[in-house]
XYZ file of C-alpha atoms in Angstrom:
205
model
C 18.972 1.026 -63.913
C 17.514 -2.029 -62.167
C 15.392 -1.558 -59.056
C 17.152 -2.322 -55.804
C 15.844 -5.090 -53.554
C 13.381 -3.705 -50.988
C 15.743 -4.255 -48.072
C 18.348 -2.080 -49.799
C 16.043 0.800 -50.612
C 16.185 4.041 -48.648
C 12.928 5.749 -47.551
C 13.484 8.456 -50.133
C 13.739 5.910 -52.910
C 10.162 4.622 -52.745
C 6.659 5.765 -53.483
C 6.048 6.341 -49.799
C 8.409 9.313 -50.005
C 6.343 10.793 -52.831
C 3.114 10.319 -50.875
C 4.679 11.853 -47.763
C 5.839 14.909 -49.798
C 2.342 15.278 -51.361
C 0.641 15.268 -47.947
C 3.063 17.837 -46.574
C 2.174 20.467 -49.194
C 0.137 23.462 -48.091
C -3.454 23.219 -49.406
C -2.294 19.929 -51.000
C -1.435 21.846 -54.158
C 1.847 21.025 -55.940
C 3.713 20.313 -59.107
C 6.018 17.344 -59.599
C 9.071 19.623 -59.464
C 8.051 20.824 -56.013
C 8.219 17.333 -54.460
C 11.428 17.045 -52.499
C 12.249 13.356 -53.057
C 15.367 11.668 -54.365
C 13.805 9.872 -57.307
C 14.126 10.364 -60.994
C 11.426 12.520 -62.684
C 9.913 9.605 -64.647
C 9.320 7.577 -61.447
C 7.584 10.588 -59.854
C 5.439 11.298 -62.905
C 4.409 7.636 -63.175
C 3.181 7.512 -59.584
C 1.421 10.899 -59.887
C -0.337 9.590 -63.019
C -1.418 6.419 -61.107
C -2.739 8.566 -58.278
C -4.664 10.733 -60.691
C -6.081 7.685 -62.444
C -7.192 6.275 -59.075
C -8.924 9.532 -58.097
C -6.445 10.405 -55.346
C -5.251 13.512 -57.206
C -7.001 16.055 -59.365
C -5.234 17.842 -62.162
C -5.970 21.498 -61.506
C -3.980 22.820 -64.434
C -2.428 20.839 -67.269
C 1.058 22.091 -68.003
C 1.950 23.332 -71.471
C 5.120 22.173 -73.181
C 8.022 22.427 -70.733
C 5.690 23.047 -67.784
C 4.466 20.734 -65.038
C 0.880 19.857 -64.190
C -0.530 21.400 -61.036
C -2.133 18.750 -58.848
C -4.338 18.750 -55.758
C -4.652 15.897 -53.345
C -8.390 15.076 -53.127
C -8.414 11.717 -51.404
C -6.134 11.538 -48.390
C -6.287 7.928 -47.181
C -3.719 8.311 -44.405
C -0.027 7.854 -43.896
C 0.385 4.738 -46.068
C 1.027 5.385 -49.731
C -1.715 3.860 -51.976
C -0.400 0.770 -53.749
C -1.550 1.259 -57.339
C -1.035 0.002 -60.819
C -0.448 2.539 -63.613
C -4.161 2.658 -64.391
C -4.957 3.556 -60.798
C -6.418 0.194 -59.724
C -5.228 -1.208 -56.358
C -2.351 -3.690 -56.164
C -3.679 -6.688 -54.284
C -0.402 -8.597 -54.004
C 0.477 -8.835 -50.316
C -2.979 -7.912 -49.152
C -3.452 -11.239 -47.398
C -0.295 -10.695 -45.369
C -1.481 -7.281 -44.346
C -4.749 -8.718 -43.129
C -3.030 -11.552 -41.298
C -0.560 -9.152 -39.631
C -3.481 -7.065 -38.383
C -5.506 -10.103 -37.235
C -2.725 -11.908 -35.314
C -2.108 -8.864 -33.147
C -5.752 -8.920 -32.117
C -6.441 -12.632 -31.650
C -2.960 -13.358 -30.192
C -3.219 -17.201 -30.182
C -4.365 -19.104 -33.272
C -3.982 -21.995 -35.634
C -3.385 -21.219 -39.337
C -7.056 -21.999 -39.917
C -8.092 -19.550 -37.197
C -5.848 -16.853 -38.663
C -7.090 -17.399 -42.177
C -10.693 -17.134 -41.015
C -10.099 -13.965 -38.975
C -7.982 -12.347 -41.666
C -10.424 -12.949 -44.536
C -12.484 -9.957 -45.708
C -15.209 -9.564 -48.355
C -12.558 -8.108 -50.646
C -9.836 -10.716 -50.090
C -9.954 -14.333 -48.899
C -6.912 -15.680 -47.025
C -6.281 -19.380 -47.694
C -5.262 -21.677 -44.831
C -2.057 -22.812 -46.611
C -1.098 -19.121 -47.077
C -1.646 -18.581 -43.322
C 0.349 -21.706 -42.500
C 3.395 -20.656 -44.569
C 3.312 -17.106 -43.113
C 3.087 -18.424 -39.547
C 6.104 -20.671 -40.125
C 8.238 -17.833 -41.421
C 7.256 -15.429 -38.692
C 8.006 -18.108 -36.171
C 11.523 -18.416 -37.600
C 11.880 -14.635 -37.400
C 10.789 -14.409 -33.766
C 7.377 -12.734 -34.114
C 5.507 -15.903 -33.152
C 6.173 -18.915 -31.027
C 4.557 -22.401 -31.140
C 2.146 -22.662 -28.232
C 0.771 -26.100 -29.216
C 2.924 -28.278 -31.492
C 1.486 -30.130 -34.461
C 0.670 -33.781 -33.737
C 0.025 -36.347 -36.463
C -3.190 -38.305 -35.977
C -3.254 -42.084 -35.561
C -4.069 -44.067 -38.683
C -7.739 -44.864 -38.855
C -8.659 -42.501 -36.005
C -10.318 -39.368 -37.368
C -9.789 -36.345 -35.192
C -6.869 -37.869 -33.230
C -4.365 -35.331 -34.639
C -3.602 -31.872 -33.352
C -3.035 -28.704 -35.358
C -0.162 -26.443 -34.443
C -1.149 -23.237 -32.672
C 0.892 -20.108 -32.503
C 1.152 -17.151 -30.102
C 2.029 -13.587 -31.098
C 4.940 -12.585 -28.947
C 4.270 -9.381 -26.897
C 6.530 -6.587 -27.962
C 6.961 -7.852 -31.556
C 4.477 -5.421 -33.079
C 7.012 -3.384 -34.998
C 4.499 -1.225 -36.860
C 1.626 -1.251 -39.362
C 3.425 -2.890 -42.269
C 3.478 -6.687 -42.406
C 6.866 -8.424 -42.464
C 7.604 -9.565 -46.056
C 8.781 -12.972 -47.203
C 11.304 -12.437 -49.972
C 12.130 -14.872 -52.737
C 15.449 -15.693 -51.104
C 13.474 -17.044 -48.088
C 14.362 -14.213 -45.792
C 12.054 -12.053 -43.728
C 12.250 -8.282 -44.233
C 10.439 -5.894 -41.825
C 9.534 -2.700 -43.630
C 8.832 -1.024 -40.269
C 12.401 -1.571 -39.146
C 13.748 -1.356 -42.738
C 15.939 -4.442 -42.330
C 16.148 -8.158 -42.842
C 15.265 -9.786 -39.543
C 15.813 -13.497 -40.463
C 17.507 -15.287 -43.354
C 17.863 -18.954 -44.161
C 21.432 -20.004 -44.642
C 23.092 -23.135 -46.087
C 22.924 -25.882 -43.521
C 20.775 -24.012 -41.030
C 19.335 -20.610 -40.154
C 20.538 -17.341 -38.708
């Protein structure tokens, strides 16, 4: 069965549901069978294995044939489910957008260059073109507005141009997760669990 697009998934169909169920267990002790989530067993086992490989879980007792392992949560990093590969290493895809989403709420007005600089960390550098593309899409979706429009410089006059600047719109902080830009050029907000803007033929909606 193919995986549903993120905007069609229900909360109980994602890894976040597994993480929530783990954190809700008394003493953080549990087996896979005790997690009340609507996912197939292989998906649950795969994520538990990744969490164990990443030192988020400890295997207290390894189940014999037909029995489940007993796990304990040993590294509670908060409400957001760790994004991990099978070997337990972090998934870095989308990290730049998370950092930009956090930064734009704080600095409020910025050019893409400002945003890239403020969003860059020692672990992940945000490129200016990445910030520019993200700003444009969030502007379409209503999270940002242009406060200073882009102005092309005069030929032969260095510094005569003007970079676009954006303003984060008050009230558009929908939650901790950054709006996602999907391949179909639509903006999905995981905090609202819905598509908030989509490009259509001949225009936008």
